[in-house]
Tab-separated table of C-alpha atoms and ligand atoms in Angstrom:
chain	number	residue	atom	x	y	z
A	1	UNK	CA	33.631	6.756	55.004
A	2	UNK	CA	33.056	10.374	53.253
A	3	UNK	CA	36.430	9.694	51.271
A	4	UNK	CA	35.705	6.345	49.578
A	5	UNK	CA	34.075	6.010	46.186
A	6	UNK	CA	32.937	3.123	44.204
A	7	UNK	CA	35.071	3.483	41.349
A	8	UNK	CA	34.431	1.645	38.196
A	9	UNK	CA	37.184	-1.022	37.411
A	10	UNK	CA	36.026	-3.041	34.450
A	11	UNK	CA	33.191	-3.902	32.369
A	12	UNK	CA	31.912	-7.166	30.064
A	13	UNK	CA	29.017	-8.412	28.101
A	14	UNK	CA	27.520	-11.555	26.874
A	15	UNK	CA	25.103	-11.697	24.023
A	16	UNK	CA	23.971	-14.928	22.647
A	17	UNK	CA	25.177	-15.611	18.958
A	18	UNK	CA	21.904	-16.261	17.300
A	19	UNK	CA	20.960	-13.131	15.621
A	20	UNK	CA	16.964	-12.811	14.691
A	21	UNK	CA	16.232	-10.029	12.113
A	22	UNK	CA	13.368	-8.255	11.150
A	23	UNK	CA	12.337	-10.241	8.230
A	24	UNK	CA	12.662	-13.352	10.318
A	25	UNK	CA	9.980	-12.256	12.888
A	26	UNK	CA	7.611	-11.458	9.735
A	27	UNK	CA	7.669	-15.154	9.015
A	28	UNK	CA	5.798	-15.862	12.407
A	29	UNK	CA	3.574	-12.693	13.193
A	30	UNK	CA	2.064	-9.908	11.110
A	31	UNK	CA	4.811	-7.158	11.091
A	32	UNK	CA	7.694	-5.779	8.687
A	33	UNK	CA	11.243	-4.513	8.726
A	34	UNK	CA	10.069	-1.010	7.549
A	35	UNK	CA	7.493	-0.884	10.516
A	36	UNK	CA	9.796	-2.079	13.155
A	37	UNK	CA	12.417	0.079	11.820
A	38	UNK	CA	10.482	3.423	11.896
A	39	UNK	CA	8.613	2.827	15.152
A	40	UNK	CA	11.850	1.677	17.406
A	41	UNK	CA	15.146	1.729	15.453
A	42	UNK	CA	15.622	-1.892	15.802
A	43	UNK	CA	16.972	-3.987	13.075
A	44	UNK	CA	17.573	-7.097	14.600
A	45	UNK	CA	17.909	-8.941	18.029
A	46	UNK	CA	19.559	-11.896	19.955
A	47	UNK	CA	17.963	-14.730	21.365
A	48	UNK	CA	19.208	-17.605	23.389
A	49	UNK	CA	19.249	-21.266	22.641
A	50	UNK	CA	16.523	-23.044	24.917
A	51	UNK	CA	17.775	-23.802	27.915
A	52	UNK	CA	20.410	-20.990	28.202
A	53	UNK	CA	18.994	-19.073	31.725
A	54	UNK	CA	19.851	-15.942	33.065
A	55	UNK	CA	22.261	-16.829	35.276
A	56	UNK	CA	24.332	-18.365	32.103
A	57	UNK	CA	24.688	-15.092	30.420
A	58	UNK	CA	25.118	-13.118	33.606
A	59	UNK	CA	27.977	-15.232	34.928
A	60	UNK	CA	29.336	-14.868	31.287
A	61	UNK	CA	29.199	-11.295	31.145
A	62	UNK	CA	30.677	-11.323	34.814
A	63	UNK	CA	33.526	-13.037	33.874
A	64	UNK	CA	34.591	-10.838	30.892
A	65	UNK	CA	34.203	-7.869	33.515
A	66	UNK	CA	36.315	-9.050	35.902
A	67	UNK	CA	38.639	-10.076	33.363
A	68	UNK	CA	38.793	-6.319	32.060
A	69	UNK	CA	39.422	-5.252	35.617
A	70	UNK	CA	42.181	-7.485	36.318
A	71	UNK	CA	40.647	-9.139	38.993
A	72	UNK	CA	40.255	-12.583	40.335
A	73	UNK	CA	36.255	-13.596	40.954
A	74	UNK	CA	37.187	-14.415	44.525
A	75	UNK	CA	37.908	-10.970	45.076
A	76	UNK	CA	34.664	-9.967	44.461
A	77	UNK	CA	32.793	-9.437	48.177
A	78	UNK	CA	29.103	-8.468	47.295
A	79	UNK	CA	27.232	-9.502	43.928
A	80	UNK	CA	24.128	-7.401	43.140
A	81	UNK	CA	22.063	-9.079	40.152
A	82	UNK	CA	19.435	-6.959	38.446
A	83	UNK	CA	16.939	-9.350	36.547
A	84	UNK	CA	13.118	-9.608	36.202
A	85	UNK	CA	14.083	-12.759	34.353
A	86	UNK	CA	15.743	-15.097	37.088
A	87	UNK	CA	15.977	-18.747	36.186
A	88	UNK	CA	13.029	-19.978	38.339
A	89	UNK	CA	10.598	-17.902	40.381
A	90	UNK	CA	12.929	-18.034	43.481
A	91	UNK	CA	15.734	-18.211	44.163
A	92	UNK	CA	17.137	-15.165	42.452
A	93	UNK	CA	20.055	-15.237	39.926
A	94	UNK	CA	22.488	-13.863	42.238
A	95	UNK	CA	23.600	-17.080	43.985
A	96	UNK	CA	23.448	-18.489	41.010
A	97	UNK	CA	25.917	-16.216	39.305
A	98	UNK	CA	27.992	-16.619	42.391
A	99	UNK	CA	28.125	-20.389	42.128
A	100	UNK	CA	28.684	-20.453	38.251
A	101	UNK	CA	31.804	-18.326	38.936
A	102	UNK	CA	33.146	-20.416	41.940
A	103	UNK	CA	32.958	-17.769	44.452
A	104	UNK	CA	33.029	-18.324	48.052
A	105	UNK	CA	29.674	-17.810	50.134
A	106	UNK	CA	29.460	-13.655	50.001
A	107	UNK	CA	26.172	-11.544	49.856
A	108	UNK	CA	24.184	-11.942	46.643
A	109	UNK	CA	21.552	-9.400	46.343
A	110	UNK	CA	18.659	-9.717	43.476
A	111	UNK	CA	16.908	-6.387	42.545
A	112	UNK	CA	14.290	-6.663	40.022
A	113	UNK	CA	13.284	-2.803	38.607
A	114	UNK	CA	12.918	-4.216	35.116
A	115	UNK	CA	14.052	-1.401	32.646
A	116	UNK	CA	15.522	0.405	35.670
A	117	UNK	CA	17.112	-2.501	37.253
A	118	UNK	CA	20.471	-1.596	36.345
A	119	UNK	CA	20.371	2.249	37.483
A	120	UNK	CA	18.963	1.018	40.799
A	121	UNK	CA	21.888	-1.571	40.957
A	122	UNK	CA	24.540	1.145	40.307
A	123	UNK	CA	22.980	3.483	43.249
A	124	UNK	CA	23.107	-0.162	45.297
A	125	UNK	CA	26.565	-0.223	44.513
A	126	UNK	CA	27.357	3.187	45.681
A	127	UNK	CA	25.353	2.629	48.883
A	128	UNK	CA	27.264	-0.512	49.559
A	129	UNK	CA	30.979	0.967	49.072
A	130	UNK	CA	30.614	4.324	50.555
A	131	UNK	CA	29.446	2.938	53.582
A	132	UNK	CA	32.008	0.331	54.022
A	133	UNK	CA	29.643	-2.839	53.592
A	134	UNK	CA	31.703	-4.015	50.488
A	135	UNK	CA	34.864	-3.135	48.692
A	136	UNK	CA	35.070	-4.940	45.301
A	137	UNK	CA	31.248	-5.495	44.082
A	138	UNK	CA	30.360	-7.333	40.973
A	139	UNK	CA	26.932	-5.557	39.524
A	140	UNK	CA	25.099	-7.981	36.736
A	141	UNK	CA	22.179	-6.772	34.446
A	142	UNK	CA	20.386	-9.746	32.566
A	143	UNK	CA	17.332	-10.268	31.151
A	144	UNK	CA	16.236	-13.809	29.082
A	145	UNK	CA	13.156	-12.392	27.400
A	146	UNK	CA	12.378	-15.346	25.161
A	147	UNK	CA	11.050	-17.262	28.328
A	148	UNK	CA	8.112	-15.092	28.326
A	149	UNK	CA	7.433	-15.383	24.545
A	150	UNK	CA	4.226	-17.397	24.026
A	151	UNK	CA	5.378	-19.252	21.250
A	152	UNK	CA	4.906	-22.993	19.994
A	153	UNK	CA	7.685	-25.413	19.161
A	154	UNK	CA	6.710	-25.035	15.299
A	155	UNK	CA	6.793	-21.137	15.867
A	156	UNK	CA	10.570	-21.560	17.323
A	157	UNK	CA	11.733	-23.873	14.450
A	158	UNK	CA	10.755	-21.246	11.928
A	159	UNK	CA	12.588	-18.526	13.949
A	160	UNK	CA	15.642	-20.781	14.369
A	161	UNK	CA	15.683	-21.814	10.917
A	162	UNK	CA	14.997	-25.098	11.288
A	163	UNK	CA	11.895	-25.214	9.551
A	164	UNK	CA	11.102	-22.756	6.874
A	165	UNK	CA	7.390	-22.216	7.526
A	166	UNK	CA	4.693	-21.005	6.760
A	167	UNK	CA	3.237	-21.659	10.323
A	168	UNK	CA	-0.629	-21.939	10.320
A	169	UNK	CA	-3.164	-18.969	10.225
A	170	UNK	CA	-4.203	-19.853	13.589
A	171	UNK	CA	-0.648	-19.433	15.140
A	172	UNK	CA	0.256	-16.685	13.055
A	173	UNK	CA	-2.856	-14.578	14.295
A	174	UNK	CA	-2.031	-15.752	17.813
A	175	UNK	CA	1.443	-14.807	17.370
A	176	UNK	CA	0.554	-11.269	15.978
A	177	UNK	CA	-1.918	-10.814	19.168
A	178	UNK	CA	1.392	-9.854	20.738
A	179	UNK	CA	3.156	-7.939	18.100
A	180	UNK	CA	3.656	-4.539	19.772
A	181	UNK	CA	5.971	-6.230	22.297
A	182	UNK	CA	7.347	-9.072	20.922
A	183	UNK	CA	9.427	-7.609	17.841
A	184	UNK	CA	10.915	-5.057	20.764
A	185	UNK	CA	12.791	-7.272	22.948
A	186	UNK	CA	15.875	-9.231	22.708
A	187	UNK	CA	18.153	-11.376	25.257
A	188	UNK	CA	21.438	-10.267	26.699
A	189	UNK	CA	23.793	-9.364	29.603
A	190	UNK	CA	26.106	-6.692	30.657
A	191	UNK	CA	28.226	-6.750	34.049
A	192	UNK	CA	30.359	-3.939	35.828
A	193	UNK	CA	32.911	-4.282	38.635
A	194	UNK	CA	33.579	-1.303	41.168
A	195	UNK	CA	36.334	-0.996	43.691
A	196	UNK	CA	36.405	0.951	46.699
A	197	UNK	CA	38.658	3.647	46.255
A	198	UNK	CA	39.922	6.664	48.419
A	199	UNK	CA	39.401	9.965	46.546
A	200	UNK	CA	42.659	11.007	45.220
A	201	UNK	CA	41.317	14.385	43.875
A	202	UNK	CA	40.333	12.928	40.653
A	203	UNK	CA	36.737	12.769	41.510
A	204	UNK	CA	36.525	9.350	39.900
A	205	UNK	CA	33.586	7.003	40.934
A	206	UNK	CA	29.982	6.881	41.115
A	207	UNK	CA	28.998	10.448	42.090
A	208	UNK	CA	25.275	10.106	42.535
A	209	UNK	CA	21.687	8.933	41.764
A	210	UNK	CA	18.048	10.238	41.576
A	211	UNK	CA	15.745	7.359	41.409
A	212	UNK	CA	11.866	7.031	41.316
A	213	UNK	CA	9.089	4.678	41.738
A	214	UNK	CA	5.479	5.483	41.422
A	215	UNK	CA	2.964	2.316	41.377
A	216	UNK	CA	0.280	4.612	40.257
A	217	UNK	CA	1.431	3.358	36.619
A	218	UNK	CA	1.754	-0.307	36.964
A	219	UNK	CA	-0.829	-1.227	34.680
A	220	UNK	CA	0.825	0.296	31.447
A	221	UNK	CA	3.787	-2.089	31.655
A	222	UNK	CA	2.890	-5.548	33.608
A	223	UNK	CA	2.633	-9.199	33.274
A	224	UNK	CA	-0.976	-9.880	34.868
A	225	UNK	CA	-0.506	-13.368	35.654
A	226	UNK	CA	2.371	-15.318	37.417
A	227	UNK	CA	2.115	-13.746	41.043
A	228	UNK	CA	0.650	-13.958	44.580
A	229	UNK	CA	-2.433	-11.884	43.563
A	230	UNK	CA	-3.672	-15.247	41.993
A	231	UNK	CA	-4.171	-18.655	43.828
A	232	UNK	CA	-2.771	-20.675	42.324
A	233	UNK	CA	-0.275	-18.211	40.854
A	234	UNK	CA	-0.418	-19.900	37.222
A	235	UNK	CA	-3.073	-22.311	35.799
A	236	UNK	CA	-3.725	-23.795	32.457
A	237	UNK	CA	-6.764	-21.321	32.067
A	238	UNK	CA	-4.451	-18.319	32.601
A	239	UNK	CA	-1.701	-19.521	30.205
A	240	UNK	CA	-4.825	-19.986	27.546
A	241	UNK	CA	-5.599	-16.381	28.188
A	242	UNK	CA	-2.019	-15.254	27.941
A	243	UNK	CA	-1.873	-13.973	31.321
A	244	UNK	CA	1.710	-14.741	31.460
A	245	UNK	CA	2.686	-12.368	28.672
A	246	UNK	CA	3.694	-8.672	29.225
A	247	UNK	CA	0.963	-6.243	28.246
A	248	UNK	CA	1.991	-2.823	27.531
A	249	UNK	CA	0.326	0.615	26.944
A	250	UNK	CA	3.475	1.563	24.534
A	251	UNK	CA	2.246	5.276	24.078
A	252	UNK	CA	2.039	6.118	27.710
A	253	UNK	CA	5.335	4.473	28.296
A	254	UNK	CA	6.778	6.601	25.409
A	255	UNK	CA	5.370	9.765	26.651
A	256	UNK	CA	6.447	9.104	30.383
A	257	UNK	CA	9.920	7.931	28.811
A	258	UNK	CA	10.745	11.068	26.879
A	259	UNK	CA	9.910	13.452	30.103
A	260	UNK	CA	11.037	11.734	32.977
A	261	UNK	CA	14.523	10.321	31.800
A	262	UNK	CA	16.078	13.973	30.465
A	263	UNK	CA	14.315	15.479	33.454
A	264	UNK	CA	16.042	13.198	36.098
A	265	UNK	CA	19.607	13.835	33.914
A	266	UNK	CA	19.025	17.390	34.118
A	267	UNK	CA	18.119	17.263	37.985
A	268	UNK	CA	21.141	15.114	39.050
A	269	UNK	CA	23.746	16.890	36.900
A	270	UNK	CA	22.374	20.451	38.733
A	271	UNK	CA	22.456	18.555	41.916
A	272	UNK	CA	26.316	18.294	41.618
A	273	UNK	CA	26.949	21.366	40.031
A	274	UNK	CA	26.977	20.328	36.221
A	275	UNK	CA	24.837	21.160	33.345
A	276	UNK	CA	24.373	18.892	30.377
A	277	UNK	CA	27.290	20.656	28.581
A	278	UNK	CA	29.750	19.305	31.184
A	279	UNK	CA	28.669	16.055	30.165
A	280	UNK	CA	30.868	13.449	27.925
A	281	UNK	CA	28.231	10.498	27.437
A	282	UNK	CA	24.626	9.670	28.349
A	283	UNK	CA	23.994	6.362	28.133
A	284	UNK	CA	20.372	5.800	27.881
A	285	UNK	CA	17.657	2.621	28.350
A	286	UNK	CA	17.696	0.839	25.094
A	287	UNK	CA	13.929	0.703	24.558
A	288	UNK	CA	12.732	2.801	21.416
A	289	UNK	CA	15.411	4.779	19.126
A	290	UNK	CA	12.711	7.569	18.853
A	291	UNK	CA	12.371	7.926	22.931
A	292	UNK	CA	16.374	8.600	22.773
A	293	UNK	CA	16.409	10.690	19.993
A	294	UNK	CA	13.798	13.171	21.556
A	295	UNK	CA	15.160	12.636	25.021
A	296	UNK	CA	18.913	13.896	23.268
A	297	UNK	CA	16.895	16.607	21.786
A	298	UNK	CA	15.405	17.636	25.114
A	299	UNK	CA	19.105	17.686	26.730
A	300	UNK	CA	20.483	19.515	23.580
A	301	UNK	CA	23.315	16.896	23.286
A	302	UNK	CA	25.347	16.357	20.025
A	303	UNK	CA	25.185	12.719	18.723
A	304	UNK	CA	28.918	12.261	19.994
A	305	UNK	CA	27.736	12.580	23.495
A	306	UNK	CA	25.199	9.892	23.004
A	307	UNK	CA	25.690	6.265	22.300
A	308	UNK	CA	22.561	3.853	21.285
A	309	UNK	CA	22.846	0.102	20.293
A	310	UNK	CA	19.410	-0.961	19.920
A	311	UNK	CA	19.503	-1.359	16.245
A	312	UNK	CA	21.465	-4.392	17.352
A	313	UNK	CA	19.875	-5.717	20.229
A	314	UNK	CA	16.158	-4.457	20.630
A	315	UNK	CA	15.205	-3.583	24.159
A	316	UNK	CA	17.165	-6.266	26.502
A	317	UNK	CA	15.989	-4.745	29.951
A	318	UNK	CA	18.318	-4.753	32.787
A	319	UNK	CA	21.063	-5.453	30.193
A	320	UNK	CA	20.879	-2.051	28.094
A	321	UNK	CA	22.679	-0.177	30.211
A	322	UNK	CA	26.016	-2.119	30.675
A	323	UNK	CA	25.759	-3.550	27.129
A	324	UNK	CA	25.364	-0.113	25.912
A	325	UNK	CA	28.336	1.782	28.193
A	326	UNK	CA	30.354	-1.192	27.669
A	327	UNK	CA	30.154	-0.398	23.772
A	328	UNK	CA	30.498	2.871	24.237
A	329	UNK	CA	33.696	2.764	26.020
A	330	UNK	CA	35.012	0.392	23.229
A	331	UNK	CA	34.143	3.225	20.745
A	332	UNK	CA	36.290	5.487	22.706
A	333	UNK	CA	33.273	7.503	23.736
A	334	UNK	CA	34.054	7.153	27.860
A	335	UNK	CA	37.744	7.111	28.614
A	336	UNK	CA	38.977	7.352	32.185
A	337	UNK	CA	37.610	10.890	33.568
A	338	UNK	CA	34.977	11.070	31.422
A	339	UNK	CA	31.614	12.244	33.029
A	340	UNK	CA	28.827	9.449	32.259
A	341	UNK	CA	25.136	10.092	33.365
A	342	UNK	CA	22.948	6.860	32.872
A	343	UNK	CA	19.049	7.415	32.512
A	344	UNK	CA	16.562	4.445	32.484
A	345	UNK	CA	12.676	4.196	32.549
A	346	UNK	CA	10.819	0.762	32.908
A	347	UNK	CA	7.756	-1.231	34.470
A	348	UNK	CA	6.778	-0.458	37.951
A	349	UNK	CA	6.543	2.449	37.079
A	350	UNK	CA	10.806	2.965	38.165
A	351	UNK	CA	13.104	5.529	36.525
A	352	UNK	CA	15.918	7.942	37.055
A	353	UNK	CA	19.452	8.729	36.378
A	354	UNK	CA	23.039	7.832	37.685
A	355	UNK	CA	26.305	9.892	37.475
A	356	UNK	CA	29.614	8.320	37.028
A	357	UNK	CA	33.078	10.000	36.673
A	358	UNK	CA	34.882	6.876	34.881
B	401	UT7	O1	11.368	-0.801	28.146
B	401	UT7	C1	9.967	-0.822	28.484
B	401	UT7	C2	9.653	0.192	28.016
B	401	UT7	N1	9.079	0.209	26.972
B	401	UT7	C3	8.665	0.992	26.258
B	401	UT7	O2	9.494	2.174	26.503
B	401	UT7	C4	7.782	0.931	24.857
B	401	UT7	C5	7.696	2.369	24.217
B	401	UT7	N2	6.592	2.581	23.466
B	401	UT7	C6	6.899	2.436	21.926
B	401	UT7	O3	8.083	2.130	21.713
B	401	UT7	C7	6.065	2.159	20.968
B	401	UT7	O4	4.932	2.922	21.907
B	401	UT7	C8	5.741	1.024	20.246
B	401	UT7	C9	6.572	0.508	19.637
B	401	UT7	C10	5.469	-0.218	20.971
B	401	UT7	C11	4.561	1.028	19.459
B	401	UT7	O5	4.785	2.147	18.456
B	401	UT7	P1	3.462	3.218	18.262
B	401	UT7	O6	3.949	4.287	17.008
B	401	UT7	O7	3.011	3.605	19.646
B	401	UT7	O8	2.242	2.642	17.532
B	401	UT7	P2	0.932	1.787	18.204
B	401	UT7	O9	0.889	1.002	19.342
B	401	UT7	O10	-0.005	3.229	18.403
B	401	UT7	O11	0.440	0.998	16.904
B	401	UT7	C12	0.495	1.835	15.798
B	401	UT7	C13	-0.159	0.910	14.603
B	401	UT7	C14	-1.623	0.130	15.387
B	401	UT7	O12	-2.420	-0.329	14.115
B	401	UT7	P3	-3.616	0.549	13.444
B	401	UT7	O13	-4.574	0.334	15.097
B	401	UT7	O14	-3.044	1.914	13.301
B	401	UT7	O15	-4.164	-0.099	12.655
B	401	UT7	C15	-0.782	-1.326	15.487
B	401	UT7	O16	-1.593	-2.521	15.299
B	401	UT7	O17	0.560	-0.204	14.380
B	401	UT7	C16	0.270	-1.377	14.578
B	401	UT7	N3	1.536	-2.501	15.392
B	401	UT7	C17	2.195	-3.040	14.354
B	401	UT7	N4	2.243	-3.237	12.790
B	401	UT7	C18	3.425	-3.927	12.412
B	401	UT7	C19	1.779	-2.567	16.611
B	401	UT7	N5	2.714	-3.077	16.451
B	401	UT7	C20	2.665	-3.553	14.880
B	401	UT7	C21	4.049	-4.404	14.743
B	401	UT7	N6	4.253	-4.543	13.462
B	401	UT7	N7	5.178	-5.062	15.401
């Protein structure tokens, strides 16, 4: 058991073709390109077409990851899917992805640690492979945030360019109520495939993780409605009161992220006998470029050892880590043998770091 590691075999992504820039959002709510860029670094994000669900995007990313790993879908013997936006309340998206890939019945595990979902997924993959429970694991991170956006048909028509607007002042005011959140998020999926490999002395594979959860911070990022704390779990009144839309105390989340992400990465490196100087690449959750700049500074890492792509995609929650890792690899920042740290923080509160030798 001790000699087997979860070795990275391939990655893939799926981002919707529709690009929504900041100027387009300024047509439907009270915001501006300069505010969004200055406060978050985001320039544009991707939105799915209505009817495209998390399992559709997730399966597309999985196919790309399998092709990169030169593996057939049927070689996979375990699926882990991280999403907070499954196709429906239940079942989760794991079996939807298994079905879409045409894989025989295998275990399909859904996890939902929001922005830290993929980091938790990496820990699960590590445990499954090291314990001998699975040999070829597909890990998918996907979120379709547009399903949470409280927009009318008319607003969607303006966003998608089918109607140049303007929308009514009442609708503009309604959309603007949620502007602190709506400008940040986009849709996307990323996947990574891992295979069990005897340690051949190269030290390659998932090395370890340091993850945390603390419900004391639940209120700083949450969806108040749509759950078992309500009976029934949703009513027309709750929808009218926007209780189906997430609420966020952005400043509190920001402060926790700039402290806890670098701390987890530093502690994890130390646990494995490394310092930040040994790190080849840090892949952080993409929630705000300013958070990541502060974390990079705290860790003393040069620009070439950090990759950010929030400018293009916004915050895609469970999908940020695999999309960012995939693009960093394409940019030559994580070749075979590179030491890569993943760090994330999100609703729950969930946070932590994972170490991978590519
Ligand atoms: O992945 C999940 C975890 N989430 C995060 O990590 C998010 C972390 N937090 C953040 O990224 C930032 O807190 C935000 C980008 C969400 C907000 O930035 P901020 O610098 O904390 O701004 P703020 O909330 O303090 O708002 C400053 C001003 C307010 O106006 P007043 O009260 O000063 O007049 C807001 O109403 O900016 C206003 N504002 C906006 N203006 C234009 C808030 N959202 C917008 C907007 N466009 N979209």
